[in-house]
Amino acid sequence: MGLFSKFLAGGLGWVLGGPIGAIIGVILASAFDSNSQKLLSGDYSDSSSQQQSYRRSTTQSDYRMSLLILIAGVMKADGKVVKSELEIVKRFLVQTFGEANALEALQLLKDILKREIPIEPVAAQIGANLNYSSKSELLHMLCVIAFADGQVVSAELNLLQRIAQLMGISSADFQSILSMFDSKQDKNWAYKVLEIEPSASEEDVKKAYRKMAMKFHPDKVNTLGEEVKKSATEKFKKVNDAYQAIKQERHFK
């Protein structure tokens, strides 16, 4: 597959169309063989069933490219990209995808950063093609990067919220994921993670925990690869951490 064979080993499907396809088409054109050029151009005329398959299923590579493009959009939210941001993203990519994949991903990201990122249509395309669990994990991964340096500027926070809205993430789930990174600043963070009020009864706390544990269970992203499942497991752990924090605060079993 060429230069990006490791990072895109799962093959590209629905990202080859729409605004995402417009961004990656030129970047990846030289990395694909002649048979793949038609896919990059969005020509699926050989088989209507093949086209429907691309629209219906999500490959690991679809997810990875969606993540990279949204990362680029968030990095450019304040109008500039600084070296420290690239270092944070590089560490995230290495930790998430491994060294070899991360080097390819970083090169792709640098190429993407040179282009305009039409966040609204990109996020809408992702929202239309990913299932809810995959979208919530994508948002979680963006938050991991945004909070990596201990602070998030308002432009980044506003963009994260807009991305969540466009992808169809509920405001409660957006706040839940955001609060996972705000335990030192917000005394009510645990309640927000479980999407309940501090006045909730003990029984309501337990019900909320079971509901959130089911909603964010890592098995829901099994098809997206071990690296995504690992990240989802961290999100799942934060739900448990929130529950344990409330139990300790209230002294119930």
PDB file of C-alpha atoms in Angstrom:
ATOM      1  CA  MET A   1       0.000   0.000   0.000  1.00  0.00           C
ATOM      2  CA  GLY A   2       3.039   2.234   0.096  1.00  0.00           C
ATOM      3  CA  LEU A   3       4.181   4.817   2.597  1.00  0.00           C
ATOM      4  CA  PHE A   4       1.283   4.459   5.039  1.00  0.00           C
ATOM      5  CA  SER A   5       0.853   0.684   4.842  1.00  0.00           C
ATOM      6  CA  LYS A   6       1.142   0.092   8.595  1.00  0.00           C
ATOM      7  CA  PHE A   7      -1.197   2.824   9.746  1.00  0.00           C
ATOM      8  CA  LEU A   8      -3.834   2.143   7.085  1.00  0.00           C
ATOM      9  CA  ALA A   9      -3.547  -1.635   6.996  1.00  0.00           C
ATOM     10  CA  GLY A  10      -7.274  -2.045   7.639  1.00  0.00           C
ATOM     11  CA  GLY A  11      -8.204  -0.445   4.310  1.00  0.00           C
ATOM     12  CA  LEU A  12     -10.220   2.696   3.649  1.00  0.00           C
ATOM     13  CA  GLY A  13     -13.976   2.646   3.231  1.00  0.00           C
ATOM     14  CA  TRP A  14     -16.463   5.483   3.689  1.00  0.00           C
ATOM     15  CA  VAL A  15     -13.792   8.119   4.434  1.00  0.00           C
ATOM     16  CA  LEU A  16     -12.929   8.105   0.735  1.00  0.00           C
ATOM     17  CA  GLY A  17     -16.098  10.039   0.036  1.00  0.00           C
ATOM     18  CA  GLY A  18     -17.372  13.431   1.189  1.00  0.00           C
ATOM     19  CA  PRO A  19     -15.229  16.147   2.801  1.00  0.00           C
ATOM     20  CA  ILE A  20     -12.845  13.652   4.429  1.00  0.00           C
ATOM     21  CA  GLY A  21     -12.126  12.051   1.060  1.00  0.00           C
ATOM     22  CA  ALA A  22     -11.402  15.493  -0.384  1.00  0.00           C
ATOM     23  CA  ILE A  23      -8.772  16.075   2.314  1.00  0.00           C
ATOM     24  CA  ILE A  24      -7.014  12.730   2.155  1.00  0.00           C
ATOM     25  CA  GLY A  25      -7.311  12.047  -1.562  1.00  0.00           C
ATOM     26  CA  VAL A  26      -4.386  14.174  -2.659  1.00  0.00           C
ATOM     27  CA  ILE A  27      -2.288  13.203   0.372  1.00  0.00           C
ATOM     28  CA  LEU A  28      -2.673   9.471  -0.176  1.00  0.00           C
ATOM     29  CA  ALA A  29      -2.788   9.364  -3.977  1.00  0.00           C
ATOM     30  CA  SER A  30       0.888   8.527  -4.375  1.00  0.00           C
ATOM     31  CA  ALA A  31       0.774   5.883  -1.651  1.00  0.00           C
ATOM     32  CA  PHE A  32      -1.799   3.662  -3.374  1.00  0.00           C
ATOM     33  CA  ASP A  33      -1.552   1.443  -6.431  1.00  0.00           C
ATOM     34  CA  SER A  34      -3.505   2.165  -9.631  1.00  0.00           C
ATOM     35  CA  ASN A  35      -6.426  -0.036  -8.583  1.00  0.00           C
ATOM     36  CA  SER A  36      -6.896   2.121  -5.507  1.00  0.00           C
ATOM     37  CA  GLN A  37      -6.822   5.384  -7.445  1.00  0.00           C
ATOM     38  CA  LYS A  38     -10.458   4.855  -8.395  1.00  0.00           C
ATOM     39  CA  LEU A  39     -11.347   4.501  -4.724  1.00  0.00           C
ATOM     40  CA  LEU A  40      -9.546   7.732  -3.912  1.00  0.00           C
ATOM     41  CA  SER A  41     -11.513   9.528  -6.624  1.00  0.00           C
ATOM     42  CA  GLY A  42     -14.779   8.275  -5.171  1.00  0.00           C
ATOM     43  CA  ASP A  43     -15.731   6.189  -8.229  1.00  0.00           C
ATOM     44  CA  TYR A  44     -17.645   3.134  -7.032  1.00  0.00           C
ATOM     45  CA  SER A  45     -19.514   2.519 -10.302  1.00  0.00           C
ATOM     46  CA  ASP A  46     -18.340  -1.106 -10.671  1.00  0.00           C
ATOM     47  CA  SER A  47     -20.654  -2.367  -7.961  1.00  0.00           C
ATOM     48  CA  SER A  48     -23.546  -0.713  -6.167  1.00  0.00           C
ATOM     49  CA  SER A  49     -23.332  -3.379  -3.463  1.00  0.00           C
ATOM     50  CA  GLN A  50     -19.652  -2.492  -2.956  1.00  0.00           C
ATOM     51  CA  GLN A  51     -20.568   1.168  -2.533  1.00  0.00           C
ATOM     52  CA  GLN A  52     -23.225   0.303   0.012  1.00  0.00           C
ATOM     53  CA  SER A  53     -20.680  -1.818   1.880  1.00  0.00           C
ATOM     54  CA  TYR A  54     -18.323   1.146   2.157  1.00  0.00           C
ATOM     55  CA  ARG A  55     -21.115   3.274   3.556  1.00  0.00           C
ATOM     56  CA  ARG A  56     -22.310   0.624   5.990  1.00  0.00           C
ATOM     57  CA  SER A  57     -19.099  -0.729   7.565  1.00  0.00           C
ATOM     58  CA  THR A  58     -16.279   1.065   9.328  1.00  0.00           C
ATOM     59  CA  THR A  59     -12.708  -0.189   9.052  1.00  0.00           C
ATOM     60  CA  GLN A  60      -9.982   0.509  11.578  1.00  0.00           C
ATOM     61  CA  SER A  61      -8.411   2.791   8.972  1.00  0.00           C
ATOM     62  CA  ASP A  62     -11.639   4.804   8.600  1.00  0.00           C
ATOM     63  CA  TYR A  63     -11.543   5.404  12.335  1.00  0.00           C
ATOM     64  CA  ARG A  64      -7.860   6.301  12.368  1.00  0.00           C
ATOM     65  CA  MET A  65      -8.193   8.808   9.524  1.00  0.00           C
ATOM     66  CA  SER A  66     -11.238  10.376  11.174  1.00  0.00           C
ATOM     67  CA  LEU A  67      -9.232  10.746  14.373  1.00  0.00           C
ATOM     68  CA  LEU A  68      -6.250  12.340  12.615  1.00  0.00           C
ATOM     69  CA  ILE A  69      -8.386  14.865  10.767  1.00  0.00           C
ATOM     70  CA  LEU A  70     -10.251  15.875  13.929  1.00  0.00           C
ATOM     71  CA  ILE A  71      -6.935  16.128  15.810  1.00  0.00           C
ATOM     72  CA  ALA A  72      -5.704  18.509  13.110  1.00  0.00           C
ATOM     73  CA  GLY A  73      -8.883  20.550  13.400  1.00  0.00           C
ATOM     74  CA  VAL A  74      -8.558  20.876  17.185  1.00  0.00           C
ATOM     75  CA  MET A  75      -4.869  21.766  16.903  1.00  0.00           C
ATOM     76  CA  LYS A  76      -5.757  24.591  14.515  1.00  0.00           C
ATOM     77  CA  ALA A  77      -8.683  25.816  16.645  1.00  0.00           C
ATOM     78  CA  ASP A  78      -6.769  28.810  18.015  1.00  0.00           C
ATOM     79  CA  GLY A  79      -5.334  29.748  14.629  1.00  0.00           C
ATOM     80  CA  LYS A  80      -1.838  28.367  15.139  1.00  0.00           C
ATOM     81  CA  VAL A  81      -0.010  25.082  15.643  1.00  0.00           C
ATOM     82  CA  VAL A  82       3.004  25.159  17.949  1.00  0.00           C
ATOM     83  CA  LYS A  83       5.780  22.608  18.427  1.00  0.00           C
ATOM     84  CA  SER A  84       4.637  21.717  21.931  1.00  0.00           C
ATOM     85  CA  GLU A  85       1.248  20.629  20.545  1.00  0.00           C
ATOM     86  CA  LEU A  86       2.929  18.371  18.001  1.00  0.00           C
ATOM     87  CA  GLU A  87       4.997  16.806  20.773  1.00  0.00           C
ATOM     88  CA  ILE A  88       1.858  16.091  22.807  1.00  0.00           C
ATOM     89  CA  VAL A  89       0.147  14.524  19.809  1.00  0.00           C
ATOM     90  CA  LYS A  90       3.271  12.513  18.955  1.00  0.00           C
ATOM     91  CA  ARG A  91       3.336  11.040  22.478  1.00  0.00           C
ATOM     92  CA  PHE A  92      -0.352  10.201  22.217  1.00  0.00           C
ATOM     93  CA  LEU A  93       0.111   8.490  18.844  1.00  0.00           C
ATOM     94  CA  VAL A  94       3.075   6.445  20.090  1.00  0.00           C
ATOM     95  CA  GLN A  95       1.235   5.377  23.246  1.00  0.00           C
ATOM     96  CA  THR A  96      -1.906   4.532  21.306  1.00  0.00           C
ATOM     97  CA  PHE A  97      -0.692   3.003  18.040  1.00  0.00           C
ATOM     98  CA  GLY A  98       2.926   2.034  18.686  1.00  0.00           C
ATOM     99  CA  GLU A  99       6.115   3.562  17.326  1.00  0.00           C
ATOM    100  CA  ALA A 100       5.974   2.402  13.685  1.00  0.00           C
ATOM    101  CA  ASN A 101       2.320   3.319  13.202  1.00  0.00           C
ATOM    102  CA  ALA A 102       2.813   6.587  15.061  1.00  0.00           C
ATOM    103  CA  LEU A 103       5.586   7.748  12.709  1.00  0.00           C
ATOM    104  CA  GLU A 104       3.332   7.167   9.699  1.00  0.00           C
ATOM    105  CA  ALA A 105       0.408   8.829  11.482  1.00  0.00           C
ATOM    106  CA  LEU A 106       2.509  11.863  12.360  1.00  0.00           C
ATOM    107  CA  GLN A 107       3.560  12.309   8.733  1.00  0.00           C
ATOM    108  CA  LEU A 108      -0.058  12.082   7.640  1.00  0.00           C
ATOM    109  CA  LEU A 109      -1.036  14.574  10.332  1.00  0.00           C
ATOM    110  CA  LYS A 110       1.595  17.076   9.206  1.00  0.00           C
ATOM    111  CA  ASP A 111       0.229  16.861   5.656  1.00  0.00           C
ATOM    112  CA  ILE A 112      -3.343  17.279   6.900  1.00  0.00           C
ATOM    113  CA  LEU A 113      -2.360  20.334   8.947  1.00  0.00           C
ATOM    114  CA  LYS A 114      -1.298  22.080   5.725  1.00  0.00           C
ATOM    115  CA  ARG A 115      -4.897  21.992   4.496  1.00  0.00           C
ATOM    116  CA  GLU A 116      -8.116  23.648   5.482  1.00  0.00           C
ATOM    117  CA  ILE A 117     -10.183  21.462   7.790  1.00  0.00           C
ATOM    118  CA  PRO A 118     -13.925  22.031   7.237  1.00  0.00           C
ATOM    119  CA  ILE A 119     -14.828  20.805  10.712  1.00  0.00           C
ATOM    120  CA  GLU A 120     -18.611  20.986  10.384  1.00  0.00           C
ATOM    121  CA  PRO A 121     -19.007  18.758   7.292  1.00  0.00           C
ATOM    122  CA  VAL A 122     -16.173  16.478   8.471  1.00  0.00           C
ATOM    123  CA  ALA A 123     -17.776  15.936  11.890  1.00  0.00           C
ATOM    124  CA  ALA A 124     -21.177  15.477  10.254  1.00  0.00           C
ATOM    125  CA  GLN A 125     -19.741  12.809   7.919  1.00  0.00           C
ATOM    126  CA  ILE A 126     -18.219  10.986  10.889  1.00  0.00           C
ATOM    127  CA  GLY A 127     -21.483  11.278  12.775  1.00  0.00           C
ATOM    128  CA  ALA A 128     -23.381   9.685   9.906  1.00  0.00           C
ATOM    129  CA  ASN A 129     -21.021   6.719   9.547  1.00  0.00           C
ATOM    130  CA  LEU A 130     -19.832   5.741  13.036  1.00  0.00           C
ATOM    131  CA  ASN A 131     -21.982   4.092  15.678  1.00  0.00           C
ATOM    132  CA  TYR A 132     -22.543   5.921  18.959  1.00  0.00           C
ATOM    133  CA  SER A 133     -19.947   4.017  20.993  1.00  0.00           C
ATOM    134  CA  SER A 134     -17.261   4.679  18.372  1.00  0.00           C
ATOM    135  CA  LYS A 135     -18.122   8.380  18.280  1.00  0.00           C
ATOM    136  CA  SER A 136     -18.000   8.734  22.053  1.00  0.00           C
ATOM    137  CA  GLU A 137     -14.596   7.042  22.106  1.00  0.00           C
ATOM    138  CA  LEU A 138     -13.375   9.347  19.339  1.00  0.00           C
ATOM    139  CA  LEU A 139     -14.408  12.317  21.480  1.00  0.00           C
ATOM    140  CA  HIS A 140     -12.671  10.773  24.494  1.00  0.00           C
ATOM    141  CA  MET A 141      -9.426  10.408  22.533  1.00  0.00           C
ATOM    142  CA  LEU A 142      -9.614  14.042  21.430  1.00  0.00           C
ATOM    143  CA  CYS A 143     -10.059  15.066  25.066  1.00  0.00           C
ATOM    144  CA  VAL A 144      -7.029  13.000  26.088  1.00  0.00           C
ATOM    145  CA  ILE A 145      -4.937  15.131  23.739  1.00  0.00           C
ATOM    146  CA  ALA A 146      -6.642  18.426  24.587  1.00  0.00           C
ATOM    147  CA  PHE A 147      -6.055  17.950  28.330  1.00  0.00           C
ATOM    148  CA  ALA A 148      -2.564  16.446  28.012  1.00  0.00           C
ATOM    149  CA  ASP A 149      -0.837  19.701  28.956  1.00  0.00           C
ATOM    150  CA  GLY A 150      -3.178  20.309  31.898  1.00  0.00           C
ATOM    151  CA  GLN A 151      -5.229  23.055  30.313  1.00  0.00           C
ATOM    152  CA  VAL A 152      -7.665  23.616  27.471  1.00  0.00           C
ATOM    153  CA  VAL A 153      -8.115  27.002  25.824  1.00  0.00           C
ATOM    154  CA  SER A 154     -11.659  28.189  25.210  1.00  0.00           C
ATOM    155  CA  ALA A 155     -11.315  27.858  21.423  1.00  0.00           C
ATOM    156  CA  GLU A 156     -10.428  24.163  21.785  1.00  0.00           C
ATOM    157  CA  LEU A 157     -13.206  23.529  24.291  1.00  0.00           C
ATOM    158  CA  ASN A 158     -15.784  25.231  22.089  1.00  0.00           C
ATOM    159  CA  LEU A 159     -14.629  23.218  19.092  1.00  0.00           C
ATOM    160  CA  LEU A 160     -14.788  19.948  21.035  1.00  0.00           C
ATOM    161  CA  GLN A 161     -18.354  20.786  22.026  1.00  0.00           C
ATOM    162  CA  ARG A 162     -19.281  21.608  18.436  1.00  0.00           C
ATOM    163  CA  ILE A 163     -17.703  18.382  17.172  1.00  0.00           C
ATOM    164  CA  ALA A 164     -19.695  16.435  19.749  1.00  0.00           C
ATOM    165  CA  GLN A 165     -22.920  18.113  18.653  1.00  0.00           C
ATOM    166  CA  LEU A 166     -22.269  17.466  14.970  1.00  0.00           C
ATOM    167  CA  MET A 167     -21.416  13.821  15.621  1.00  0.00           C
ATOM    168  CA  GLY A 168     -24.658  13.405  17.552  1.00  0.00           C
ATOM    169  CA  ILE A 169     -23.142  13.015  21.023  1.00  0.00           C
ATOM    170  CA  SER A 170     -25.632  14.055  23.697  1.00  0.00           C
ATOM    171  CA  SER A 171     -24.767  17.074  25.844  1.00  0.00           C
ATOM    172  CA  ALA A 172     -24.885  14.829  28.943  1.00  0.00           C
ATOM    173  CA  ASP A 173     -22.350  12.406  27.454  1.00  0.00           C
ATOM    174  CA  PHE A 174     -20.143  15.295  26.319  1.00  0.00           C
ATOM    175  CA  GLN A 175     -20.130  16.692  29.848  1.00  0.00           C
ATOM    176  CA  SER A 176     -19.525  13.217  31.275  1.00  0.00           C
ATOM    177  CA  ILE A 177     -16.435  12.671  29.137  1.00  0.00           C
ATOM    178  CA  LEU A 178     -15.182  16.196  29.761  1.00  0.00           C
ATOM    179  CA  SER A 179     -15.556  15.786  33.534  1.00  0.00           C
ATOM    180  CA  MET A 180     -13.303  12.718  33.465  1.00  0.00           C
ATOM    181  CA  PHE A 181     -10.433  15.161  32.989  1.00  0.00           C
ATOM    182  CA  ASP A 182     -11.585  17.751  35.523  1.00  0.00           C
ATOM    183  CA  SER A 183     -11.425  15.909  38.855  1.00  0.00           C
ATOM    184  CA  LYS A 184      -8.958  18.402  40.358  1.00  0.00           C
ATOM    185  CA  GLN A 185     -10.949  21.483  39.394  1.00  0.00           C
ATOM    186  CA  ASP A 186     -14.582  20.449  39.898  1.00  0.00           C
ATOM    187  CA  LYS A 187     -15.716  18.961  43.218  1.00  0.00           C
ATOM    188  CA  ASN A 188     -18.808  17.543  41.490  1.00  0.00           C
ATOM    189  CA  TRP A 189     -16.851  15.865  38.683  1.00  0.00           C
ATOM    190  CA  ALA A 190     -17.856  12.336  39.738  1.00  0.00           C
ATOM    191  CA  TYR A 191     -21.562  13.151  39.613  1.00  0.00           C
ATOM    192  CA  LYS A 192     -21.157  14.721  36.178  1.00  0.00           C
ATOM    193  CA  VAL A 193     -19.342  11.615  34.918  1.00  0.00           C
ATOM    194  CA  LEU A 194     -22.316   9.503  36.039  1.00  0.00           C
ATOM    195  CA  GLU A 195     -24.723  12.128  34.657  1.00  0.00           C
ATOM    196  CA  ILE A 196     -26.560  12.700  37.946  1.00  0.00           C
ATOM    197  CA  GLU A 197     -27.034  15.537  40.419  1.00  0.00           C
ATOM    198  CA  PRO A 198     -25.151  15.635  43.758  1.00  0.00           C
ATOM    199  CA  SER A 199     -28.555  15.299  45.427  1.00  0.00           C
ATOM    200  CA  ALA A 200     -29.193  11.886  43.824  1.00  0.00           C
ATOM    201  CA  SER A 201     -30.165   9.085  46.163  1.00  0.00           C
ATOM    202  CA  GLU A 202     -27.880   6.134  46.861  1.00  0.00           C
ATOM    203  CA  GLU A 203     -30.071   3.926  44.679  1.00  0.00           C
ATOM    204  CA  ASP A 204     -29.978   6.472  41.848  1.00  0.00           C
ATOM    205  CA  VAL A 205     -26.168   6.596  42.080  1.00  0.00           C
ATOM    206  CA  LYS A 206     -25.978   2.820  41.721  1.00  0.00           C
ATOM    207  CA  LYS A 207     -28.410   2.833  38.795  1.00  0.00           C
ATOM    208  CA  ALA A 208     -26.449   5.612  37.082  1.00  0.00           C
ATOM    209  CA  TYR A 209     -23.201   3.694  37.516  1.00  0.00           C
ATOM    210  CA  ARG A 210     -24.654   0.556  35.946  1.00  0.00           C
ATOM    211  CA  LYS A 211     -26.081   2.589  33.071  1.00  0.00           C
ATOM    212  CA  MET A 212     -22.815   4.423  32.343  1.00  0.00           C
ATOM    213  CA  ALA A 213     -20.727   1.265  32.706  1.00  0.00           C
ATOM    214  CA  MET A 214     -22.904  -0.396  30.085  1.00  0.00           C
ATOM    215  CA  LYS A 215     -22.870   2.656  27.793  1.00  0.00           C
ATOM    216  CA  PHE A 216     -19.076   3.053  27.844  1.00  0.00           C
ATOM    217  CA  HIS A 217     -18.109  -0.634  27.976  1.00  0.00           C
ATOM    218  CA  PRO A 218     -14.951  -1.217  25.885  1.00  0.00           C
ATOM    219  CA  ASP A 219     -16.434  -4.288  24.190  1.00  0.00           C
ATOM    220  CA  LYS A 220     -18.629  -1.904  22.191  1.00  0.00           C
ATOM    221  CA  VAL A 221     -15.581  -0.842  20.128  1.00  0.00           C
ATOM    222  CA  ASN A 222     -14.114  -4.330  19.617  1.00  0.00           C
ATOM    223  CA  THR A 223     -14.076  -4.041  15.833  1.00  0.00           C
ATOM    224  CA  LEU A 224     -11.873  -0.923  15.829  1.00  0.00           C
ATOM    225  CA  GLY A 225      -8.709  -2.622  17.057  1.00  0.00           C
ATOM    226  CA  GLU A 226      -6.909  -3.208  20.333  1.00  0.00           C
ATOM    227  CA  GLU A 227      -5.573   0.354  20.578  1.00  0.00           C
ATOM    228  CA  VAL A 228      -9.081   1.850  20.496  1.00  0.00           C
ATOM    229  CA  LYS A 229     -10.370  -0.774  22.932  1.00  0.00           C
ATOM    230  CA  LYS A 230      -7.483   0.079  25.281  1.00  0.00           C
ATOM    231  CA  SER A 231      -8.457   3.754  25.211  1.00  0.00           C
ATOM    232  CA  ALA A 232     -12.097   2.817  25.795  1.00  0.00           C
ATOM    233  CA  THR A 233     -10.995   0.744  28.777  1.00  0.00           C
ATOM    234  CA  GLU A 234      -9.437   3.887  30.270  1.00  0.00           C
ATOM    235  CA  LYS A 235     -12.734   5.705  29.790  1.00  0.00           C
ATOM    236  CA  PHE A 236     -14.574   2.792  31.409  1.00  0.00           C
ATOM    237  CA  LYS A 237     -12.138   2.925  34.354  1.00  0.00           C
ATOM    238  CA  LYS A 238     -12.917   6.611  34.884  1.00  0.00           C
ATOM    239  CA  VAL A 239     -16.598   5.746  35.230  1.00  0.00           C
ATOM    240  CA  ASN A 240     -15.638   3.276  37.953  1.00  0.00           C
ATOM    241  CA  ASP A 241     -13.351   5.871  39.568  1.00  0.00           C
ATOM    242  CA  ALA A 242     -16.260   8.319  39.707  1.00  0.00           C
ATOM    243  CA  TYR A 243     -18.496   5.725  41.331  1.00  0.00           C
ATOM    244  CA  GLN A 244     -15.839   4.826  43.901  1.00  0.00           C
ATOM    245  CA  ALA A 245     -15.301   8.530  44.690  1.00  0.00           C
ATOM    246  CA  ILE A 246     -19.024   8.989  45.415  1.00  0.00           C
ATOM    247  CA  LYS A 247     -19.141   5.807  47.497  1.00  0.00           C
ATOM    248  CA  GLN A 248     -16.193   7.008  49.582  1.00  0.00           C
ATOM    249  CA  GLU A 249     -17.714  10.460  49.989  1.00  0.00           C
ATOM    250  CA  ARG A 250     -21.076   9.064  51.103  1.00  0.00           C
ATOM    251  CA  HIS A 251     -19.772   6.015  52.976  1.00  0.00           C
ATOM    252  CA  PHE A 252     -22.035   3.465  51.336  1.00  0.00           C
ATOM    253  CA  LYS A 253     -21.236   0.008  49.971  1.00  0.00           C
TER     254      LYS A 253
END
